[in-house]
PDB file of C-alpha atoms in Angstrom:
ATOM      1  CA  UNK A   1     -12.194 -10.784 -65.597  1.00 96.00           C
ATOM      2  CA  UNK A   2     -11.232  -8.333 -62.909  1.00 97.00           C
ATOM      3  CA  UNK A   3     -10.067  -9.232 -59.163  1.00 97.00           C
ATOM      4  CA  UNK A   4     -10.469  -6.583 -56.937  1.00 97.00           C
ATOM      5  CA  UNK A   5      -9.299  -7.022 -53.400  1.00 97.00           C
ATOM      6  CA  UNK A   6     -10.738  -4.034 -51.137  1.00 97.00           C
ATOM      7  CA  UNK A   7      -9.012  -3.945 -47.463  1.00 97.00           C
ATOM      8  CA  UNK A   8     -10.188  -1.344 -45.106  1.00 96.00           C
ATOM      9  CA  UNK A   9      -7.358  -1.142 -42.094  1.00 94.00           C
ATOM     10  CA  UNK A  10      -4.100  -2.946 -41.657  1.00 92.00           C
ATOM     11  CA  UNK A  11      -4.485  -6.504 -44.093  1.00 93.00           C
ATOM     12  CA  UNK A  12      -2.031  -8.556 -45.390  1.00 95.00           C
ATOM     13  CA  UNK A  13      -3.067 -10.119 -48.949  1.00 97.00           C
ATOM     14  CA  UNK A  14      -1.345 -12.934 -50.557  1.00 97.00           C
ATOM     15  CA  UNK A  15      -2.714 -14.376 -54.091  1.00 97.00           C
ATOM     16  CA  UNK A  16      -1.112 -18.261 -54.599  1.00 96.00           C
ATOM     17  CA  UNK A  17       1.135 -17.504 -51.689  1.00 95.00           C
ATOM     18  CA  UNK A  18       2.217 -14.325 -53.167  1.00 96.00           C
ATOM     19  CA  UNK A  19       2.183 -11.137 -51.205  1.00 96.00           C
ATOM     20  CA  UNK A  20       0.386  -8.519 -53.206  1.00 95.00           C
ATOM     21  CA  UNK A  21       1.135  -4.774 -53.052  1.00 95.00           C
ATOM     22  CA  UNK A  22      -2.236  -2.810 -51.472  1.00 95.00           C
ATOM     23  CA  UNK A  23      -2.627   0.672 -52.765  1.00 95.00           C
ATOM     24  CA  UNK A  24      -5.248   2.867 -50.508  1.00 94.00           C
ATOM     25  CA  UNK A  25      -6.155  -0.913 -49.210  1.00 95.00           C
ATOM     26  CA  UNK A  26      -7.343  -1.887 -52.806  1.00 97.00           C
ATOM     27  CA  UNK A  27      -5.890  -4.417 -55.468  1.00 97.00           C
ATOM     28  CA  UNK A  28      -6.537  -5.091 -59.344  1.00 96.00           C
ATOM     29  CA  UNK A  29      -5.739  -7.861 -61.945  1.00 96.00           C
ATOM     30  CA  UNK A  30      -7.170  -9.230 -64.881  1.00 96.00           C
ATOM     31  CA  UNK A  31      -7.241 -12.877 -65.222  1.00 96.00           C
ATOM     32  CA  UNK A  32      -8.717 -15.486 -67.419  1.00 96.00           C
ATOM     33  CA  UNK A  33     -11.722 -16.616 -67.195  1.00 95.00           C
ATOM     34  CA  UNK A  34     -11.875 -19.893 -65.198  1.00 96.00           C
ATOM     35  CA  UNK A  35      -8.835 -19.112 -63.594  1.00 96.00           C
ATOM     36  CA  UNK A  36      -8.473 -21.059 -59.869  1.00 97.00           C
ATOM     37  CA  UNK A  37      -6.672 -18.457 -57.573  1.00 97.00           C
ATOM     38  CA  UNK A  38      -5.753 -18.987 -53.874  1.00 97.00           C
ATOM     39  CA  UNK A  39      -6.821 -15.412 -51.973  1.00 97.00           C
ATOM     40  CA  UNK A  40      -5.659 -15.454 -48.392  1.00 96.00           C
ATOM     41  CA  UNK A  41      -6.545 -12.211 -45.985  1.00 95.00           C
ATOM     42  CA  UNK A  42      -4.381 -11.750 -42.684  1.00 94.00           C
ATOM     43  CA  UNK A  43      -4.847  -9.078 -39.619  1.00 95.00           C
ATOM     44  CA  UNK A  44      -1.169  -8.594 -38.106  1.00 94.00           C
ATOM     45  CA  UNK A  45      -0.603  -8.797 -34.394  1.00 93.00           C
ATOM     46  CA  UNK A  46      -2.797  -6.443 -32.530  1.00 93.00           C
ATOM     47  CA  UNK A  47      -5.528  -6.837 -34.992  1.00 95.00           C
ATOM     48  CA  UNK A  48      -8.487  -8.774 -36.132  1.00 95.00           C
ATOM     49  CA  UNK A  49     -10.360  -9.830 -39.010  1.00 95.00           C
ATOM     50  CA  UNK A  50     -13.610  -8.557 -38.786  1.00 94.00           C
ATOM     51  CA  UNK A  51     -15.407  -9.292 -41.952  1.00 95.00           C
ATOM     52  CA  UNK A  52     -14.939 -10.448 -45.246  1.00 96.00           C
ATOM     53  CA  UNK A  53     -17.518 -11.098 -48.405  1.00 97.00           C
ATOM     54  CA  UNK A  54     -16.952 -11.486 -52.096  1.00 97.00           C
ATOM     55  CA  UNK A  55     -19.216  -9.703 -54.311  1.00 97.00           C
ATOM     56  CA  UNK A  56     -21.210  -8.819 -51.800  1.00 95.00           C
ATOM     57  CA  UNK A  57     -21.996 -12.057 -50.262  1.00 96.00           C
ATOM     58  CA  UNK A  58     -20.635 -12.387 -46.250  1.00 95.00           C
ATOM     59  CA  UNK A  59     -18.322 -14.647 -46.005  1.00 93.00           C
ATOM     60  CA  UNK A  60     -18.390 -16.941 -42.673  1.00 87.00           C
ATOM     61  CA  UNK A  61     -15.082 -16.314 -40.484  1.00 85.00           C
ATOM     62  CA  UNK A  62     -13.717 -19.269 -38.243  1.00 80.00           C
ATOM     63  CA  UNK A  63     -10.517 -17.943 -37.639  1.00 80.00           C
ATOM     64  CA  UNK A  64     -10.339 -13.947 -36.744  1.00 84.00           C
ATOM     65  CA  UNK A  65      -6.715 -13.795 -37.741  1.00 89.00           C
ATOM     66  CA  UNK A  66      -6.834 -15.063 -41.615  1.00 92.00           C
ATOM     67  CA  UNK A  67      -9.499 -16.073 -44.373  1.00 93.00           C
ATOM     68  CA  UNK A  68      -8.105 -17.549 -47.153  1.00 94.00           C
ATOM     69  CA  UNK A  69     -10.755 -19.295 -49.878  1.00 94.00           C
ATOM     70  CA  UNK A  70      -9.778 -21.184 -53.346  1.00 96.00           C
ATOM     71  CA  UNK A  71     -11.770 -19.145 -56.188  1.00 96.00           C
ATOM     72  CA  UNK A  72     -12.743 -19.691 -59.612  1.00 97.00           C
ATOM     73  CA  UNK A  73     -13.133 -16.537 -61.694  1.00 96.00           C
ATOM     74  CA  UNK A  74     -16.041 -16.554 -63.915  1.00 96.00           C
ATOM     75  CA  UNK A  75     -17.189 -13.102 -63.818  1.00 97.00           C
ATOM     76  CA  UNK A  76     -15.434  -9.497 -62.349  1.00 97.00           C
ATOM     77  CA  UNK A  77     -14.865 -10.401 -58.729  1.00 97.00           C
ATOM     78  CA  UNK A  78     -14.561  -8.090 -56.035  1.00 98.00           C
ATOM     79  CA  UNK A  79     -13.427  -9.098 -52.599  1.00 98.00           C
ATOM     80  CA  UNK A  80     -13.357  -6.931 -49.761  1.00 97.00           C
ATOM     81  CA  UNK A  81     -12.238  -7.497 -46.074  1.00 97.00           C
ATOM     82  CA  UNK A  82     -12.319  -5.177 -42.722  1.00 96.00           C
ATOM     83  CA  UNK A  83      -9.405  -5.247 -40.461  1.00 96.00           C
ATOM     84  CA  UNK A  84      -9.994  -3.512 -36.870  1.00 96.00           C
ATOM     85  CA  UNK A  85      -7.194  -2.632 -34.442  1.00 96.00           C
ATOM     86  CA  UNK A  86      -7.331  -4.119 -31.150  1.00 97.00           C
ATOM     87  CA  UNK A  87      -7.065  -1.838 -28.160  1.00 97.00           C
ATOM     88  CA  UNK A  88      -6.393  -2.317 -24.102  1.00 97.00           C
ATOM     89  CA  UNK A  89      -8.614  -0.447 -21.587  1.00 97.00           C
ATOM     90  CA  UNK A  90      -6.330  -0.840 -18.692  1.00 97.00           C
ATOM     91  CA  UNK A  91      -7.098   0.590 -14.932  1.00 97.00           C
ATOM     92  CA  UNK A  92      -4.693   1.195 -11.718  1.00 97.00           C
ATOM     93  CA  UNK A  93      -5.159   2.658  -8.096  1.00 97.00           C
ATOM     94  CA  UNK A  94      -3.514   3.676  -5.077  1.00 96.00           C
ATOM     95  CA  UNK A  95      -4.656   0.944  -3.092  1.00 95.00           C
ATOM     96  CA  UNK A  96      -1.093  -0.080  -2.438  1.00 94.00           C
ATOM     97  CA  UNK A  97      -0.152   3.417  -0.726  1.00 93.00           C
ATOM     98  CA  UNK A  98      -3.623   3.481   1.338  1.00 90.00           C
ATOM     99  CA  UNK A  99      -1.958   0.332   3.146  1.00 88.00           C
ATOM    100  CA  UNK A 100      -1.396  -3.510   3.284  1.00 89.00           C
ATOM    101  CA  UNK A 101      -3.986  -5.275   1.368  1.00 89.00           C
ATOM    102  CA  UNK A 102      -6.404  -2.424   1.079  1.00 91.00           C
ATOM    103  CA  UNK A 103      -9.704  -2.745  -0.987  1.00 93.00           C
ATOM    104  CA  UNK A 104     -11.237   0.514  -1.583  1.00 94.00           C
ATOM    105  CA  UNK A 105     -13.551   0.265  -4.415  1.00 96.00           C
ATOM    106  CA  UNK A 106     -15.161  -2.463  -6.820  1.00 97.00           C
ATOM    107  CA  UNK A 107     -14.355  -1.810 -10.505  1.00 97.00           C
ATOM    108  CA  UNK A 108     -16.341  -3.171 -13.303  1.00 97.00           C
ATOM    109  CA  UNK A 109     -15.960  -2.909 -17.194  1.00 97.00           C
ATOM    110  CA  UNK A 110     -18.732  -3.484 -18.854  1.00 96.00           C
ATOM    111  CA  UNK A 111     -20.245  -5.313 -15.760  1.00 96.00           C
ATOM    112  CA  UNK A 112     -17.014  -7.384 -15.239  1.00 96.00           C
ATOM    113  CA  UNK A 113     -15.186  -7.203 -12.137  1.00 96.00           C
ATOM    114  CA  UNK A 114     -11.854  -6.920 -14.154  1.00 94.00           C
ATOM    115  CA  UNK A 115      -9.034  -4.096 -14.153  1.00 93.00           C
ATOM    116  CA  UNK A 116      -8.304  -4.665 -17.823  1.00 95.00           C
ATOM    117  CA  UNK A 117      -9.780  -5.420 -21.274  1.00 96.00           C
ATOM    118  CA  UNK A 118      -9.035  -5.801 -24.920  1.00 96.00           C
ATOM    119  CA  UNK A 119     -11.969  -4.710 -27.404  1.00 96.00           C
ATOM    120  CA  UNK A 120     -12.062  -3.870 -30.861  1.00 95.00           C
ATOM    121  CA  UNK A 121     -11.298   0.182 -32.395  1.00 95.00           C
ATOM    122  CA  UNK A 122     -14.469   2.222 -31.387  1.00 94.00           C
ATOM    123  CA  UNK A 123     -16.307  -0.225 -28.954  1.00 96.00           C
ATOM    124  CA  UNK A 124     -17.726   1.533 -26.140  1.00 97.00           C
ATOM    125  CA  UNK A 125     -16.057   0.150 -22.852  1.00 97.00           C
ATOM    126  CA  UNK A 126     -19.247   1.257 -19.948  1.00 97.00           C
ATOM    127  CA  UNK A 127     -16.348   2.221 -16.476  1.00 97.00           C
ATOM    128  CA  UNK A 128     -18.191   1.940 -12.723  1.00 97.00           C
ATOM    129  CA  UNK A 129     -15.915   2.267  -9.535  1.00 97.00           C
ATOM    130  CA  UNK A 130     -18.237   1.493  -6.452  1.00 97.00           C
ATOM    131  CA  UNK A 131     -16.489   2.494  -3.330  1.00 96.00           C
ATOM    132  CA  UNK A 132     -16.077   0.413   0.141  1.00 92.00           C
ATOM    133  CA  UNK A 133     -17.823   0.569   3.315  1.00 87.00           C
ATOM    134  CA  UNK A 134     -15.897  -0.584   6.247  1.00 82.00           C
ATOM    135  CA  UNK A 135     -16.949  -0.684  10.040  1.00 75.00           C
ATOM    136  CA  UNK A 136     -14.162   1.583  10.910  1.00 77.00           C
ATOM    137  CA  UNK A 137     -13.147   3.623   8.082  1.00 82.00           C
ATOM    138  CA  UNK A 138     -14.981   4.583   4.335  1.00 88.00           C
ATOM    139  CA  UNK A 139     -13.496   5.277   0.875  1.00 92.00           C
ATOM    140  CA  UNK A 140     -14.097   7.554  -1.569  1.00 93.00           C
ATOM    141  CA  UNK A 141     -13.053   8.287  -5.169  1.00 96.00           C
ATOM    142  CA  UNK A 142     -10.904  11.635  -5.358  1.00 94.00           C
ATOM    143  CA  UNK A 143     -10.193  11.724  -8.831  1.00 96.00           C
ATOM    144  CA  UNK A 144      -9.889   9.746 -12.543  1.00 97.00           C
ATOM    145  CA  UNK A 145      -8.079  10.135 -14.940  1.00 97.00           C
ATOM    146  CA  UNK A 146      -7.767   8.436 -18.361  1.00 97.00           C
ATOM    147  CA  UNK A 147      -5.184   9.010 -20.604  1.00 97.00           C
ATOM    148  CA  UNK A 148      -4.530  12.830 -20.129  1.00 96.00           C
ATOM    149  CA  UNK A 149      -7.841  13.488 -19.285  1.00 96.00           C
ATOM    150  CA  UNK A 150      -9.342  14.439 -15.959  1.00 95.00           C
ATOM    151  CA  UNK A 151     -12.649  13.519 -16.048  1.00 95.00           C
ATOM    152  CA  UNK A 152     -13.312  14.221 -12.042  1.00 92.00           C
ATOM    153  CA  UNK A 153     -10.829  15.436  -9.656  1.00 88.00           C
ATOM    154  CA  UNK A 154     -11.598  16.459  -6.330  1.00 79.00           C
ATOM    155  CA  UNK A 155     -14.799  14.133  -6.285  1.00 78.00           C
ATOM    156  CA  UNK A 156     -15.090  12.427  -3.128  1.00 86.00           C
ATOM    157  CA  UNK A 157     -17.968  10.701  -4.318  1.00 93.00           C
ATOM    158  CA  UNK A 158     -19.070   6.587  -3.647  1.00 93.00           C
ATOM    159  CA  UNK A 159     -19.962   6.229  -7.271  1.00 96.00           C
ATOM    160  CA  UNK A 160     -18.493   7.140 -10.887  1.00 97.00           C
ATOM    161  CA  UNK A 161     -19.546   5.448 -13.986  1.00 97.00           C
ATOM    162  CA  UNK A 162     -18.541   6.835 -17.719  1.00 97.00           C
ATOM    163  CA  UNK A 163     -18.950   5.451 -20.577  1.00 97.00           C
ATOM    164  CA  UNK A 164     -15.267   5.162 -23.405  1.00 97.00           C
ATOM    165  CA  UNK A 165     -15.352   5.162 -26.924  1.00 97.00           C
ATOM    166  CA  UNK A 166     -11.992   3.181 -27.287  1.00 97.00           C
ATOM    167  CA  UNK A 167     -10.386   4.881 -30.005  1.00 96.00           C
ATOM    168  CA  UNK A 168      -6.375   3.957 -28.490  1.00 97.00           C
ATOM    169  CA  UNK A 169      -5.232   2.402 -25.795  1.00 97.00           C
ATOM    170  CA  UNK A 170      -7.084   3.563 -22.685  1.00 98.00           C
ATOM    171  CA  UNK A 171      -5.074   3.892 -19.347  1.00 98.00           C
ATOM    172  CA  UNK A 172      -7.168   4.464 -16.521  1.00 98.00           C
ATOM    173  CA  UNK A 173      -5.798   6.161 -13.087  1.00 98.00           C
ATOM    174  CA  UNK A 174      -8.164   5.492  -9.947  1.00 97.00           C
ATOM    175  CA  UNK A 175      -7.126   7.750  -7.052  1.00 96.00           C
ATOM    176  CA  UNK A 176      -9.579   7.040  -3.477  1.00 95.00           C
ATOM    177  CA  UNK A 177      -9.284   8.479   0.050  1.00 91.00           C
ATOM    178  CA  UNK A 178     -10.140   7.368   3.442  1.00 88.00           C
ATOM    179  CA  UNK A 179     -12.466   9.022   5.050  1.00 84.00           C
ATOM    180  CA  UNK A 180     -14.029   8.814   8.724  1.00 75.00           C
ATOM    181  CA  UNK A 181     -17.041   9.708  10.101  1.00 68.00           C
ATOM    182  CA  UNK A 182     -17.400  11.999  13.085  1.00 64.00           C
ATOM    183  CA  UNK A 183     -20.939  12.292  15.105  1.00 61.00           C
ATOM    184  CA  UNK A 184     -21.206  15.020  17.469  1.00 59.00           C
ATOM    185  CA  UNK A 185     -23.885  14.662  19.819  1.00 56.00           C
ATOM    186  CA  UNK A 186     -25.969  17.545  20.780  1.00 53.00           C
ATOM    187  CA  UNK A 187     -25.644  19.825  18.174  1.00 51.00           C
ATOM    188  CA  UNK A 188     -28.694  21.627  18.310  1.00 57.00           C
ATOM    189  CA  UNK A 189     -30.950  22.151  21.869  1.00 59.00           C
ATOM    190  CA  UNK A 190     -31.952  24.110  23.993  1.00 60.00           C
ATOM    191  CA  UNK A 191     -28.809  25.097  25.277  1.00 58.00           C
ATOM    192  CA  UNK A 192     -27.055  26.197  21.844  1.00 51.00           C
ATOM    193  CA  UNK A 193     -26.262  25.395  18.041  1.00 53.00           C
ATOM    194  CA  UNK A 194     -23.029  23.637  17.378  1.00 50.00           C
ATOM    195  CA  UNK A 195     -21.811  25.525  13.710  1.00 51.00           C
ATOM    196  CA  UNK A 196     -18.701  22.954  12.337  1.00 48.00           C
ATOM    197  CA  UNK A 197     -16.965  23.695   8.838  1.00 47.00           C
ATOM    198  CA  UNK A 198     -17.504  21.361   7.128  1.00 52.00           C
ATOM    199  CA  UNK A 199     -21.148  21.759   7.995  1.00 56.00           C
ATOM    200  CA  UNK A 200     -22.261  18.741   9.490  1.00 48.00           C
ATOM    201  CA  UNK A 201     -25.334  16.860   8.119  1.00 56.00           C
ATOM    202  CA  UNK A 202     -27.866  15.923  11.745  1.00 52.00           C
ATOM    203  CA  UNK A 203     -24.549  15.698  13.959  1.00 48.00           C
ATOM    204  CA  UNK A 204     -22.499  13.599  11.211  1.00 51.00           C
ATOM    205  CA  UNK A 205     -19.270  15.051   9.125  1.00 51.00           C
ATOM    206  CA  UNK A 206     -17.107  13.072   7.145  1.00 58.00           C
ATOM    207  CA  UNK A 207     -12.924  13.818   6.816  1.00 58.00           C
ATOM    208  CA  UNK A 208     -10.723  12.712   4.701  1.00 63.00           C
ATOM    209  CA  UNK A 209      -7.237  11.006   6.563  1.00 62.00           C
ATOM    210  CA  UNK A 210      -4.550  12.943   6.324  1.00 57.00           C
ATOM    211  CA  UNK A 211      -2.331  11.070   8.172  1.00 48.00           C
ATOM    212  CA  UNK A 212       0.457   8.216   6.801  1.00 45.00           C
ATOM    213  CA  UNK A 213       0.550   4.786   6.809  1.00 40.00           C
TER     214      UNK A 213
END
């Protein structure tokens, strides 16, 4: 009877302990019928076992690193496994050079209030940056990038969310700015129109702080 082992991404196969030689990810042998063979799957570092069945029939996987199952051939077998990579979505700021213990924005991945995750090859990682609101001073997001990608540069907005298809490693850059809010009162009476640039919204106009810490 024929074993075929079918191994779509990185595997490692070993038969009785023996490493076998994958061509295109597949395998073939012939062996005698009732023939007890030791078939053991591994996903290398960075990877993981995602599947496995044999002749169609899903296999259950406890351990997302290696299968490994004692068979008896009776009849053409055909084994095949699914290896995904791993990949890290990873995000940074300027927080540090806005000043001493500075929050300026809440970031979540995939609802998480984390800066970094690890997810399987074309998982779709859902990015939302909320900014800050403080009584003397507001933040806004400027720019992000990811990988070499600009996806919004000269924003100043309070809110970004994007949704990744992770694909590689994703490195997310985060860039905010302070920003203060000036009122001017009496900008439009009887006596005259105040005109400001940028054009004030009922007396209100919000700058960015140019200034260092």
């Amino acid at each position: 009877h024929a074993l075929t082992i079918e191994v779509e991404g990185n595997g490692i196969v070993t038969i009785d302990s023996e490493p076998v030689t994958l061509t295109d990810g597949n395998y073939s042998t012939e062996l005698e019928s009732e023939t007890e063979v030791v078939v053991e799957i591994t996903a290398p570092e960075g990877t993981i076992l995602k599947s496995v069945s044999v002749n169609g029939a899903e296999k259950t996987i406890t351990n997302e690193q290696s299968y490994s199952e004692t068979l008896t051939i009776t009849e053409d077998t055909t084994i095949a496994a699914s290896v995904l990579n791993l990949y890290t979505v990873n995000v940074t700021t300027n927080e540090n050079d806005l000043g001493t213990d500075v929050k300026a924005g809440i970031i979540t991945l995939n609802n998480e209030e984390i800066t970094n995750v690890t997810v399987e090859e074309t998982s779709e990682v859902e990015l939302a940056i909320n900014t800050i609101e403080n009584e003397n001073c507001s933040y806004r997001i400027s720019s992000v990038q990811i990988n070499d990608d600009k996806v919004l540069e000269g924003g100043n907005v309070e809110t970004f969310t994007k949704k990744i298809t992770v694909d590689e490693v994703k490195t997310i850059v985060v860039e905010y700015v302070r920003v203060y809010t000036i009122t001017i009162i009496g900008t439009d009476n009887e006596n005259g129109t105040i005109t400001t640039v940028p054009e004030h919204a009922n007396g209100a106009i919000e700058v960015e702080d140019t200034t260092d810490d």
